[in-house]
mmCIF file of C-alpha atoms in Angstrom:
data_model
loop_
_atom_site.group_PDB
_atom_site.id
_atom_site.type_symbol
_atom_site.label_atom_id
_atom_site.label_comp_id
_atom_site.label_asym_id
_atom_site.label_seq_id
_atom_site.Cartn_x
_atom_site.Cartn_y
_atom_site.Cartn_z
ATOM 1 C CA UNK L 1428 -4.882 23.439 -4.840
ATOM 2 C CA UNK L 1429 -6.938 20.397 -4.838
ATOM 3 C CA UNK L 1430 -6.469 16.634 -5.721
ATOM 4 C CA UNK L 1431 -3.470 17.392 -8.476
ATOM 5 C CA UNK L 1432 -1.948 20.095 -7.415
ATOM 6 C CA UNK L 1433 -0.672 21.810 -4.388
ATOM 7 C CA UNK L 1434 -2.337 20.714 -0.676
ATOM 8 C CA UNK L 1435 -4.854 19.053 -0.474
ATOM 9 C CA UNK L 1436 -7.837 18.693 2.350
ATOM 10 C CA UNK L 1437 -10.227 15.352 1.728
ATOM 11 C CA UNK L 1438 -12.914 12.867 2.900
ATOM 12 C CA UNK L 1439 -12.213 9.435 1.641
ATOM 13 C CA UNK L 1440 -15.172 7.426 0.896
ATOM 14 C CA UNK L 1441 -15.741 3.729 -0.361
ATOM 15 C CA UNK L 1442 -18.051 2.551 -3.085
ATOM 16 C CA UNK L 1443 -20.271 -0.808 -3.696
ATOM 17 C CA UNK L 1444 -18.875 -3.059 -6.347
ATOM 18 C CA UNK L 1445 -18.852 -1.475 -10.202
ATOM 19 C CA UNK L 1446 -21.001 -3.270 -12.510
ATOM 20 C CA UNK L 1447 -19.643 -4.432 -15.341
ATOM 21 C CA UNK L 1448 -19.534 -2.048 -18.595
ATOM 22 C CA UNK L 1449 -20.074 0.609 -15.886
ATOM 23 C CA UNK L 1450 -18.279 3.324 -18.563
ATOM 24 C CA UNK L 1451 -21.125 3.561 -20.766
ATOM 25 C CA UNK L 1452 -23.563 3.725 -17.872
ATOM 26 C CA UNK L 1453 -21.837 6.078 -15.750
ATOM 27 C CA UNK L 1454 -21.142 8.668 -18.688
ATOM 28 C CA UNK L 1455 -25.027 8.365 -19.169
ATOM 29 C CA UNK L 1456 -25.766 9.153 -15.657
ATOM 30 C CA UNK L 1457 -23.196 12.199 -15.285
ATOM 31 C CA UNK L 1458 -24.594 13.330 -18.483
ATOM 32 C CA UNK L 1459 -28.131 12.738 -16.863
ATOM 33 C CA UNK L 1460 -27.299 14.190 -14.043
ATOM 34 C CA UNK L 1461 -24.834 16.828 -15.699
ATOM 35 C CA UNK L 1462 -25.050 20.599 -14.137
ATOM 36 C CA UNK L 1463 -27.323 23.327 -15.657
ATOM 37 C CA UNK L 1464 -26.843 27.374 -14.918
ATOM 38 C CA UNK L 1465 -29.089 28.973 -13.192
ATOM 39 C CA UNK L 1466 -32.084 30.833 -15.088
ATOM 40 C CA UNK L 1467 -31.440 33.902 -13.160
ATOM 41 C CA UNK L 1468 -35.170 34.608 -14.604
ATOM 42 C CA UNK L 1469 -36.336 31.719 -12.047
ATOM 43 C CA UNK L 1470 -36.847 31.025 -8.418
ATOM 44 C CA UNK L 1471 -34.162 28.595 -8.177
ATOM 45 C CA UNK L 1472 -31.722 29.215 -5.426
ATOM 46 C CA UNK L 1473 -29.350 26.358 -5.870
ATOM 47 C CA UNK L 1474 -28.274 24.348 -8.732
ATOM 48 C CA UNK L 1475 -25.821 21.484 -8.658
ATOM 49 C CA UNK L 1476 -24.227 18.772 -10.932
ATOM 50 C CA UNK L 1477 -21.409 17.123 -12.126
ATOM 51 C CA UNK L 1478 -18.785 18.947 -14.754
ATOM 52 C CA UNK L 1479 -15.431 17.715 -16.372
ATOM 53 C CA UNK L 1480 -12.356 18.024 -14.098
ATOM 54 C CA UNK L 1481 -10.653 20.324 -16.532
ATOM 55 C CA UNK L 1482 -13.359 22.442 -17.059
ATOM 56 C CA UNK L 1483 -16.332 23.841 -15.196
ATOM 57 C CA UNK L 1484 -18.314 24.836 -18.157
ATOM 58 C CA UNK L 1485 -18.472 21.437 -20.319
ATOM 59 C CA UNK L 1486 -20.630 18.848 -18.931
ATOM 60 C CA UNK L 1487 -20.275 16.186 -21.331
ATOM 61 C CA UNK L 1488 -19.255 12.789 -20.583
ATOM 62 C CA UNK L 1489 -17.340 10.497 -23.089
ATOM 63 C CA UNK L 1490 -17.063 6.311 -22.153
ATOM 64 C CA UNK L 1491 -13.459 6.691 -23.816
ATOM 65 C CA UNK L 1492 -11.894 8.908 -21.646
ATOM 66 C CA UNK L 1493 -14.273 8.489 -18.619
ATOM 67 C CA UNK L 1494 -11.427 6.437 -17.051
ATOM 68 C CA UNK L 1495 -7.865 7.964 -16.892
ATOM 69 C CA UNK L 1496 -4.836 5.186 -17.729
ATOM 70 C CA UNK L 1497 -4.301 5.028 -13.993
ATOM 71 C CA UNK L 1498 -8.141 3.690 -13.551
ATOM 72 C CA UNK L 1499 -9.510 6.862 -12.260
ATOM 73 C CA UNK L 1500 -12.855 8.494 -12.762
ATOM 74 C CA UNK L 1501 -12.063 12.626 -12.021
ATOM 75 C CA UNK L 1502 -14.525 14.646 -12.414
ATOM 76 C CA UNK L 1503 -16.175 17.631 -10.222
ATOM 77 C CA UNK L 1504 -19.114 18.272 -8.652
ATOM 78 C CA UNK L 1505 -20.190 22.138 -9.331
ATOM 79 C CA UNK L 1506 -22.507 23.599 -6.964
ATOM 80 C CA UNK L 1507 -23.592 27.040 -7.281
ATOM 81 C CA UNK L 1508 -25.921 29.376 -5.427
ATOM 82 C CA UNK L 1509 -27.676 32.430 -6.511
ATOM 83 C CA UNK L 1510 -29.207 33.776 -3.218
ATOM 84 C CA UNK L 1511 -29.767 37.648 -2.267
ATOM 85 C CA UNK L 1512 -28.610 38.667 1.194
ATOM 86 C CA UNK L 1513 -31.782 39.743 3.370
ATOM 87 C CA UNK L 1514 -29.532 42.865 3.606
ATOM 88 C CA UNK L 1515 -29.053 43.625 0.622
ATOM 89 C CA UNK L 1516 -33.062 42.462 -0.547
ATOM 90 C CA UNK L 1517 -34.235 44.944 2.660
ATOM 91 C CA UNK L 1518 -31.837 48.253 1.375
ATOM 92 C CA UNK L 1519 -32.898 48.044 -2.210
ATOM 93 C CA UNK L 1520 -36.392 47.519 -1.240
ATOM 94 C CA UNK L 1521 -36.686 50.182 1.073
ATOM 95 C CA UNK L 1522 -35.090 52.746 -1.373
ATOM 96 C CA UNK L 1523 -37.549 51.232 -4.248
ATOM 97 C CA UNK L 1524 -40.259 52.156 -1.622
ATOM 98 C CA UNK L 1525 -39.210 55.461 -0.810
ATOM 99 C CA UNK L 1526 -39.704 55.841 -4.621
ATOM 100 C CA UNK L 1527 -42.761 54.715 -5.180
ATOM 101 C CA UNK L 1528 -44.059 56.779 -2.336
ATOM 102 C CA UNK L 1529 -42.789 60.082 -4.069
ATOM 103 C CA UNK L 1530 -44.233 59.261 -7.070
ATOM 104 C CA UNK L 1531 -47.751 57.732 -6.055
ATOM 105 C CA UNK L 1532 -47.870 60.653 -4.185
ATOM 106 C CA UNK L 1533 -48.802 59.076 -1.030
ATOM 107 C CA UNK L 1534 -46.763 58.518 2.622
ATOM 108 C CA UNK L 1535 -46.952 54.489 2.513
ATOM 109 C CA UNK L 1536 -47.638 51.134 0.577
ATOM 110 C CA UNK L 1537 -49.898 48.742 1.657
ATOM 111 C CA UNK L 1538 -48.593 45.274 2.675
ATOM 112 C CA UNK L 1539 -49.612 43.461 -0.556
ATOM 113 C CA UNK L 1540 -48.146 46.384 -2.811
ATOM 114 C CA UNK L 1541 -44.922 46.461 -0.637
ATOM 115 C CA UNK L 1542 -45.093 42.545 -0.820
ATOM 116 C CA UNK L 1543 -45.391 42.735 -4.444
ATOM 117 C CA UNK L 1544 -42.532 45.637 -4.316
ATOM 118 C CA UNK L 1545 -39.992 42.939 -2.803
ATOM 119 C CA UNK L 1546 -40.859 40.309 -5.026
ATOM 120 C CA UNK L 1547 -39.809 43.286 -8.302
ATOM 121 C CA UNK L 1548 -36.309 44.336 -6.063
ATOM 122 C CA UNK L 1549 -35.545 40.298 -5.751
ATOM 123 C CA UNK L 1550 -35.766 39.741 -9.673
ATOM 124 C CA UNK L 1551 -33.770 42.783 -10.912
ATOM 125 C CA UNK L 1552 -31.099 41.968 -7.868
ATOM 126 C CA UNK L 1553 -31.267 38.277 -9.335
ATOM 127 C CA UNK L 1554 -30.681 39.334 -12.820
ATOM 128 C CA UNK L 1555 -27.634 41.647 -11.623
ATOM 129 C CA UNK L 1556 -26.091 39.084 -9.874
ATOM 130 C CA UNK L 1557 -23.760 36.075 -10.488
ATOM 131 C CA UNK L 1558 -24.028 32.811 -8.668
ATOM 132 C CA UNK L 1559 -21.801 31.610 -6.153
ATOM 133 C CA UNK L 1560 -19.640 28.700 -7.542
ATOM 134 C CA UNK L 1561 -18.890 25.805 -5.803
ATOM 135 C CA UNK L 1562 -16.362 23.130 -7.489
ATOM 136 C CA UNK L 1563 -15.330 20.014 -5.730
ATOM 137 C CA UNK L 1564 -13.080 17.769 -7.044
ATOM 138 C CA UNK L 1565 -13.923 13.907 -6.941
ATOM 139 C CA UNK L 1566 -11.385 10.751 -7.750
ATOM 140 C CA UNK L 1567 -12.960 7.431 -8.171
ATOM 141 C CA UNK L 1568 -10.680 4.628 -7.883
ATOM 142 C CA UNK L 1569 -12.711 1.862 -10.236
ATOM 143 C CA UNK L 1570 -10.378 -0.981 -9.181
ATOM 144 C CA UNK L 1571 -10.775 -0.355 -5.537
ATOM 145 C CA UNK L 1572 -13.763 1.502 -5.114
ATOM 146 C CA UNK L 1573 -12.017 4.262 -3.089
ATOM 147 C CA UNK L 1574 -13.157 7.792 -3.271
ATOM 148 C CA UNK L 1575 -11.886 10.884 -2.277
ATOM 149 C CA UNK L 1576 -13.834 14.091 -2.445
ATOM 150 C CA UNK L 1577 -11.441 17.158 -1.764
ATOM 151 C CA UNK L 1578 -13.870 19.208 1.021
ATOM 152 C CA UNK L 1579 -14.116 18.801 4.660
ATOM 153 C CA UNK L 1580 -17.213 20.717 4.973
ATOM 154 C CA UNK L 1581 -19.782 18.405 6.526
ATOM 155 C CA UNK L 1582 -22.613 20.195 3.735
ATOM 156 C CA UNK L 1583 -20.875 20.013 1.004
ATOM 157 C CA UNK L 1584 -20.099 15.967 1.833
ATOM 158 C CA UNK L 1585 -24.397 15.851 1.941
ATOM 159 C CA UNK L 1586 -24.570 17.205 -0.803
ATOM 160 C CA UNK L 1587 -22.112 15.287 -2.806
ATOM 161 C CA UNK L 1588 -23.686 11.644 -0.847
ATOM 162 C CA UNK L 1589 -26.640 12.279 -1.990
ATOM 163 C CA UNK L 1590 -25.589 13.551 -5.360
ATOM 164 C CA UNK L 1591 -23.742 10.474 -5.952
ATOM 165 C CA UNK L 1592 -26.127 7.774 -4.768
ATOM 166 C CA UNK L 1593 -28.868 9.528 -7.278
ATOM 167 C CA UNK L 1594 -26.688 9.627 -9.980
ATOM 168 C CA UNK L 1595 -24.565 6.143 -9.930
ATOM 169 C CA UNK L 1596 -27.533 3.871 -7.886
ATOM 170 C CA UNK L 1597 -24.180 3.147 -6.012
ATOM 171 C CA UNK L 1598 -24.188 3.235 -2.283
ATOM 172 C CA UNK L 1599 -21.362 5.037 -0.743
ATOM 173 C CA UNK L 1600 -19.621 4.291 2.454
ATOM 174 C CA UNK L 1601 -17.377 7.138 4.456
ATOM 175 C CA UNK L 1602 -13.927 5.537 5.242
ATOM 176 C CA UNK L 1603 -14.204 6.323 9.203
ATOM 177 C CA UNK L 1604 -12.090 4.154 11.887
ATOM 178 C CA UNK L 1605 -13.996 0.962 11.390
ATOM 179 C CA UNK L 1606 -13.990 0.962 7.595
ATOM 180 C CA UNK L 1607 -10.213 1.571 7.063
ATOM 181 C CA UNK L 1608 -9.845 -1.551 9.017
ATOM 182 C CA UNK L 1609 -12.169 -3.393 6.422
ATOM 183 C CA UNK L 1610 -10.413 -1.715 3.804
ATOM 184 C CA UNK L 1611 -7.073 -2.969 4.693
ATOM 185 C CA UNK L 1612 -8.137 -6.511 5.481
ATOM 186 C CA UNK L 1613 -9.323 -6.832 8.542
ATOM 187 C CA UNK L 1614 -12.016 -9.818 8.941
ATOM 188 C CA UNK L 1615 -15.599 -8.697 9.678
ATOM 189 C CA UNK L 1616 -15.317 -11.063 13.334
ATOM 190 C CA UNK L 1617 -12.005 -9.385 14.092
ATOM 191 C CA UNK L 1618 -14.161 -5.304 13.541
ATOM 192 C CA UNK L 1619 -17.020 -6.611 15.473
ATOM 193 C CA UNK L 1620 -14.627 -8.067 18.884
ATOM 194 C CA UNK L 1621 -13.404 -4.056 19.211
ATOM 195 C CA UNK L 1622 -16.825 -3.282 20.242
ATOM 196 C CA UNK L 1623 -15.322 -5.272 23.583
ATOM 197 C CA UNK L 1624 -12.284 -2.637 24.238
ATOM 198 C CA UNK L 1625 -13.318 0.012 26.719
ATOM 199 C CA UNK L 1626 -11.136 3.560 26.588
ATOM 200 C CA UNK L 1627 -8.016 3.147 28.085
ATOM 201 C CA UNK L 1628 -6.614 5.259 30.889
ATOM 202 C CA UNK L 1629 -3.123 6.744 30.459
ATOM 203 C CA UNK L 1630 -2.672 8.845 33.392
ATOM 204 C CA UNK L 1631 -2.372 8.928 37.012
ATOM 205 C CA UNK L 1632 -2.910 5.153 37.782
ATOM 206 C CA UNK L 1633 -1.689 5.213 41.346
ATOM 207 C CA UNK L 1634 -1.540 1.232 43.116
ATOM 208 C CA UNK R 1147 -21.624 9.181 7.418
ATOM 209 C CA UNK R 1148 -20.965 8.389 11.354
ATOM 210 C CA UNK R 1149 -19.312 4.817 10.937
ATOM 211 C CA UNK R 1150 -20.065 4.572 14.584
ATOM 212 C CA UNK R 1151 -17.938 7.431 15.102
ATOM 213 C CA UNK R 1152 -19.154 8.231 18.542
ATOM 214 C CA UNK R 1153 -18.859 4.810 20.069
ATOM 215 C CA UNK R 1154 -15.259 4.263 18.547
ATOM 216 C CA UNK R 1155 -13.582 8.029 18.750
ATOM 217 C CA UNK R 1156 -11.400 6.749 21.498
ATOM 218 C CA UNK R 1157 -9.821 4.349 19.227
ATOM 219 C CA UNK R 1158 -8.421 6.898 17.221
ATOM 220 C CA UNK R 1159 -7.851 9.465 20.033
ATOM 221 C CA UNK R 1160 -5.381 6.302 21.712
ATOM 222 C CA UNK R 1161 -3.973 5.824 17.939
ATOM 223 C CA UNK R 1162 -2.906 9.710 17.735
ATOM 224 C CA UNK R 1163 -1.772 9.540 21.704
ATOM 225 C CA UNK R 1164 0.565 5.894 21.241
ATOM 226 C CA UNK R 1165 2.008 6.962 17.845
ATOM 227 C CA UNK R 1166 3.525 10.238 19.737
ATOM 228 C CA UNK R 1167 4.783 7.749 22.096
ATOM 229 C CA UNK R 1168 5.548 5.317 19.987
ATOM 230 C CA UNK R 1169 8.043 7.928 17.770
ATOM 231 C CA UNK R 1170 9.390 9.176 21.088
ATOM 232 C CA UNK R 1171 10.510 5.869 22.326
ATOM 233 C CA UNK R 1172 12.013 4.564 19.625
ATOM 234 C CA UNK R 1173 13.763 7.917 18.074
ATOM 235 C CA UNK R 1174 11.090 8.790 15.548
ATOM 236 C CA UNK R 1175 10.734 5.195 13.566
ATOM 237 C CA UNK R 1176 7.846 2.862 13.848
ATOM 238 C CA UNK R 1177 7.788 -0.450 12.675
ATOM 239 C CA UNK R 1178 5.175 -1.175 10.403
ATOM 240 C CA UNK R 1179 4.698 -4.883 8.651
ATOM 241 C CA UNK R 1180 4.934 -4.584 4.699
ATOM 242 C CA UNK R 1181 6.038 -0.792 4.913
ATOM 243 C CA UNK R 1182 9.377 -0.931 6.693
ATOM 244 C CA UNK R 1183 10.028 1.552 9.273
ATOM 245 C CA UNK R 1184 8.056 5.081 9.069
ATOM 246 C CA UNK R 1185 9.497 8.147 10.603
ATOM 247 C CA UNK R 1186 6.901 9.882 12.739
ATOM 248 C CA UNK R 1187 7.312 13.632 13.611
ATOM 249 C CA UNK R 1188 4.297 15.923 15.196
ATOM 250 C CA UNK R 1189 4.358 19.249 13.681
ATOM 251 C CA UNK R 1190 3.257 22.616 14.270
ATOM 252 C CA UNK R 1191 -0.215 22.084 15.643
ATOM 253 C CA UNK R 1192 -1.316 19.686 18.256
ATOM 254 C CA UNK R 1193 -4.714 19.014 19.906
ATOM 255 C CA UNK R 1194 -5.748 17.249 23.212
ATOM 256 C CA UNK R 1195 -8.750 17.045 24.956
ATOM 257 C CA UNK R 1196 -10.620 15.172 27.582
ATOM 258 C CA UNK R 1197 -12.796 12.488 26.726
ATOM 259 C CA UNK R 1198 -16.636 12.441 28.195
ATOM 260 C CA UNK R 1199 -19.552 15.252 27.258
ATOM 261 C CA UNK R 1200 -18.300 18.310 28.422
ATOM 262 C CA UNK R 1201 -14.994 18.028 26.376
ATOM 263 C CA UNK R 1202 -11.966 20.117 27.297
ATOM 264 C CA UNK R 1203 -9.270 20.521 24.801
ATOM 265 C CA UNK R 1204 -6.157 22.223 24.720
ATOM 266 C CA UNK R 1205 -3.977 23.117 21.435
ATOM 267 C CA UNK R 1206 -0.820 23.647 20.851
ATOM 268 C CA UNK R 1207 0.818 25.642 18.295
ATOM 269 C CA UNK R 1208 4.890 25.560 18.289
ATOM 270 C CA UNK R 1209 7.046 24.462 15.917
ATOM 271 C CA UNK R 1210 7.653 20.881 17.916
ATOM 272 C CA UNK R 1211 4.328 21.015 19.767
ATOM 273 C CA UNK R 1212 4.836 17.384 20.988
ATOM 274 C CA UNK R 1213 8.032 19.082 23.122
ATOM 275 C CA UNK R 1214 6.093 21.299 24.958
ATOM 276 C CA UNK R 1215 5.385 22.132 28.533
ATOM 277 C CA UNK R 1216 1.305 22.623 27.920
ATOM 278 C CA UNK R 1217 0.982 19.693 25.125
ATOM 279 C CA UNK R 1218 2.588 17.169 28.199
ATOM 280 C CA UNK R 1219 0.580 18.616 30.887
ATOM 281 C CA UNK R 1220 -2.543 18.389 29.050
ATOM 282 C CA UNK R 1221 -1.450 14.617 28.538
ATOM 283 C CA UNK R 1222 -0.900 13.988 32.826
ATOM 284 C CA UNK R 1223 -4.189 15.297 33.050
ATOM 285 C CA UNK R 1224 -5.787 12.579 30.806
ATOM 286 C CA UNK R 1225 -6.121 14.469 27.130
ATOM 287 C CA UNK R 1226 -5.413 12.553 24.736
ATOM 288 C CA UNK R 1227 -4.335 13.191 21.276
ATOM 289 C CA UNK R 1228 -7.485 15.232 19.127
ATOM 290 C CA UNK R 1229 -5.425 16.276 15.917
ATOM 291 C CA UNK R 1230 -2.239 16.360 14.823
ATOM 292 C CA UNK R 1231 -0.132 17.541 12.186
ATOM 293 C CA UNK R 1232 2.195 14.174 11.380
ATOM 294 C CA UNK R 1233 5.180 14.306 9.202
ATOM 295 C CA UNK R 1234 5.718 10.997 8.141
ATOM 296 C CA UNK R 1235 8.811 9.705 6.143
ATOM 297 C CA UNK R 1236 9.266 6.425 4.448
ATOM 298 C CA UNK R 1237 12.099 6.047 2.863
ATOM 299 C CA UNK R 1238 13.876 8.997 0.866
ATOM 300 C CA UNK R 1239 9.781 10.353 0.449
ATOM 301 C CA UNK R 1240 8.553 12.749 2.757
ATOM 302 C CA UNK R 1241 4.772 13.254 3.469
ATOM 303 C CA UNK R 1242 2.737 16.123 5.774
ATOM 304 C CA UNK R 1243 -0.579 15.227 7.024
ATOM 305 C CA UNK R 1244 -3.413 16.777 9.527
ATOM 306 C CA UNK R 1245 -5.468 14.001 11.086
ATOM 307 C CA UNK R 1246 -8.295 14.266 12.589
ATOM 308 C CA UNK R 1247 -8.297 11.242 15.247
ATOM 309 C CA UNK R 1248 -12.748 10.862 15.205
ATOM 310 C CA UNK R 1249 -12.893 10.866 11.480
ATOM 311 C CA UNK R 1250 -9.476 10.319 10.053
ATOM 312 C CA UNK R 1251 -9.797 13.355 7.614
ATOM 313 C CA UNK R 1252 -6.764 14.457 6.357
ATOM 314 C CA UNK R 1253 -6.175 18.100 5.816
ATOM 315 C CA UNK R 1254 -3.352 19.749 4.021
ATOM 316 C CA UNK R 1255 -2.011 16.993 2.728
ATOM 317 C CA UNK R 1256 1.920 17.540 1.659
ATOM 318 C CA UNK R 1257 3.153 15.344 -0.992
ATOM 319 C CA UNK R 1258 6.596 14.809 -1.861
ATOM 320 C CA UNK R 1259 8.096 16.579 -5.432
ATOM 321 C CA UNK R 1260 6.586 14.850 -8.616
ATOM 322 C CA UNK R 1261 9.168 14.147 -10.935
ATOM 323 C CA UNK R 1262 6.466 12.934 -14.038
ATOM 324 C CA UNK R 1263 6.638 15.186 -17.367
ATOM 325 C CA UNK R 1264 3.326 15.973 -18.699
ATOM 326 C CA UNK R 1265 0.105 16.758 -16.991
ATOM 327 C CA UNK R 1266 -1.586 13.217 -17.185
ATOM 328 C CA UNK R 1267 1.771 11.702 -15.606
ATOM 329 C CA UNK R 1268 2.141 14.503 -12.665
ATOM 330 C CA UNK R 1269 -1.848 13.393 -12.321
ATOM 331 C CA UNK R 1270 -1.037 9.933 -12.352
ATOM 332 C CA UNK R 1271 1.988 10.249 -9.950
ATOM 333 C CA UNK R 1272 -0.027 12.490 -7.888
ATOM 334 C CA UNK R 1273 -2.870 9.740 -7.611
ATOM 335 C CA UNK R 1274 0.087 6.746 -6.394
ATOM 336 C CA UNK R 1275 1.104 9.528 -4.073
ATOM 337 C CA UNK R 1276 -1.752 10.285 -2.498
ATOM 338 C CA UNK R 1277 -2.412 6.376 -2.246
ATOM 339 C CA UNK R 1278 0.811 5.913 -0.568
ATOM 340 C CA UNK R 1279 0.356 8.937 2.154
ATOM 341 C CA UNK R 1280 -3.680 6.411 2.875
ATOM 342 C CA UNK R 1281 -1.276 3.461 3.270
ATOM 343 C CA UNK R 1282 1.103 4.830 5.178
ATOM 344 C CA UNK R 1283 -1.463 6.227 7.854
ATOM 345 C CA UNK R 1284 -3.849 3.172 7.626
ATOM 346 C CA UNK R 1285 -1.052 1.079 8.296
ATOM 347 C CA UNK R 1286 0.254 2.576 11.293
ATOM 348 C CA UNK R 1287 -3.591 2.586 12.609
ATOM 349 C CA UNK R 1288 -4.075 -1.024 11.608
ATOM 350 C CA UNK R 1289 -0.720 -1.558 13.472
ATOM 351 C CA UNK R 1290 -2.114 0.441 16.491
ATOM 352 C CA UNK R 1291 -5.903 -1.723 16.804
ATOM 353 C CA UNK R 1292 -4.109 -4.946 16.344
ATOM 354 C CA UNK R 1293 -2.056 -4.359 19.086
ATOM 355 C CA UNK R 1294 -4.695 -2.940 21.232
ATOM 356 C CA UNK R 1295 -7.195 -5.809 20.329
ATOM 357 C CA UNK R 1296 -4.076 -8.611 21.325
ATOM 358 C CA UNK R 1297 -4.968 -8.227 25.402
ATOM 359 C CA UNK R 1298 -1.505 -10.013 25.475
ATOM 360 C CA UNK R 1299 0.903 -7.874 23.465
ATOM 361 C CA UNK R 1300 -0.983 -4.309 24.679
ATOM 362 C CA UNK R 1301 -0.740 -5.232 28.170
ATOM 363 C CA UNK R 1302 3.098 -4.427 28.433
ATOM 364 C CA UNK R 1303 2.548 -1.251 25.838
ATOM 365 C CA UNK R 1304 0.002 -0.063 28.293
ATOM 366 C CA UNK R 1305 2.034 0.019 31.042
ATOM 367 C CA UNK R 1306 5.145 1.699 29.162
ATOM 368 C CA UNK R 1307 2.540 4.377 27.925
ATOM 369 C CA UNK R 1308 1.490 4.707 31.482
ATOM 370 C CA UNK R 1309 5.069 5.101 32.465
ATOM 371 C CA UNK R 1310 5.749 7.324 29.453
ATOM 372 C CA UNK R 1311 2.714 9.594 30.469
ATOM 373 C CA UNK R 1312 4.335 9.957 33.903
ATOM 374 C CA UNK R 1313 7.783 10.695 32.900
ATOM 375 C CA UNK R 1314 7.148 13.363 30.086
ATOM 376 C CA UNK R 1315 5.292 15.599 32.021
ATOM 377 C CA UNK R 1316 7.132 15.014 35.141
#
């Protein structure tokens, strides 16, 4: 399921101009900006960056084949969370606590040792865990400028925006009901005299 | 990422409502300069609502929603068209698209059978595909506003929609 194969679900964006010899720059700003695991041994919650299309473990960006014959850049943006469910954190706390209790011989922590208690749980749950992947495909037209990210989700478009615009120094444009217009030729004066329609009235109009 | 989406929703809530009636009064085909004529068929799921704050919508789900007794009242009371599922056909190609009128996302797109051998041709035939489906849709919304901006040439659409609006839910 996604941009080449079976349904697909996408925003459609537009892109500034490319520079010129963008291939060499772009594969060093993917590679730049290129995704890295998680260190489950770290605080980091959330980790994303861009992988090949074909594969969501290789980050590594070629000029040669950056562009497809058809003059498309596809690649993915991977986005992955490692985050323990305040659930999940409380339970395993609360039975570490128990614990301690028994063996301390005493009926309760005090805050800072029950702080320091949660702190433990949240690093061993961590290191048991595996993140949450995330992989969104992306098609960049480089003749047109056109790209489509396949996600609706209004996040995961802020995420990719803002992604992008770091990465490429490119400003990005969503394709929305004025843009299309631009898109398919439609002179700047000719966009700016709709802001003179009113909403029309379809029903009921009784003389 | 608004692209003065509030200011200019209605234009694509009146796009969504005038290509139902366009299809309907002219058996399904719509003109459209460059393209030829599209065939234009709502399917399975079709949302109206009110325009204003305090929106009220009202969704259909049949397998010719456009038909239906609700999706035409909803339309007498002044909803106009939200979403739609459009099945568009141009030429021997058929194409399946939700739109969403506001911000023109499609959802479950439907692309005809590729025919291409090896994985970078289905790709690359998938790509033109996918670029003919934008066309097709951003043609028959560019066909809509330059209508609707031609005071002239909308004024006797208006009135047939008007008439139209009547009629079907009568």
């Amino acid at each position: 399921m996604g941009i080449v194969a079976g349904t697909v679900s996408y925003l459609r964006f537009v892109s500034a101009d490319l520079p010129d010899g963008f291939e060499v720059r772009f594969c060093d700003a993917l590679n730049n900006h290129a995704f890295h695991e998680i260190d489950a041994h770290s605080d980091v919650e959330l980790q994303r960056g861009w992988v090949r299309f074909d594969d969501a473990f290789e980050a590594n960006f070629e000029p040669p084949t950056l562009v497809d014959s058809g003059g498309h850049m596809l690649f993915r943006l991977r986005i992955d969370t490692l985050r323990i469910p305040n659930t999940t954190l409380k339970a395993w706390t609360t039975r570490e606590d128990r614990e301690r209790c028994v063996k301390l011989n005493r009926d309760k922590l005090s805050k800072k040792e029950r702080d320091q208690l949660k702190l433990e749980v949240k690093k061993k749950l961590r290191l048991r865990s595996l993140p949450k992947m995330q992989l969104v495909e992306v098609d960049w037209n480089v003749s047109t400028g056109e790209v489509r990210l396949a996600a609706t989700s209004k996040a995961v478009a802020g995420q990719f925006i803002d992604a992008f615009e770091k990465t490429f120094e490119i400003k990005l444009d969503p394709v929305g009901l004025l843009k299309v217009l631009w898109l398919r030729g439609l002179k700047d004066d000719e966009i700016d005299a709709l802001a003179l329609l009113e909403p029309e009235r379809f029903h009921l109009i009784r003389r | 990422m608004q692209d003065s989406r509030d200011r200019f929703a209605f234009l694509g809530r009146e796009f969504l409502t005038w290509l139902w009636f366009a299809s309907e009064t002219n058996n399904g085909f719509i003109a459209v300069p460059e393209l030829g004529n599209v065939r234009v068929e709502f399917g399975q799921r079709l949302t109206l609502e009110s325009a204003g704050n305090v929106r009220e919508g009202s969704t259909v789900s049949a397998d010719a929603p456009s038909q239906t007794e609700e999706a035409r009242t909803a339309l007498r009371v002044g909803k106009k068209v939200a979403r739609a599922r459009l099945l568009l056909d141009l030429g021997e190609r058929h194409f399946e698209v939700g739109l969403d009128a506001e911000t023109l996302t499609f959802a479950g797109v439907k692309l005809p059978t590729l025919m291409a051998g090896d994985d970078a041709m289905k790709t690359e035939e998938r790509l033109r595909l996918l670029d003919e489906i934008e066309n097709i849709v951003d043609s028959l919304y560019v066909t809509f506003v330059n209508l609707r901006r031609d005071e002239a040439a909308w004024e006797p659409v208006r009135e047939a929609l008007r008439t139209w609006v009547q009629e079907v839910a009568a």
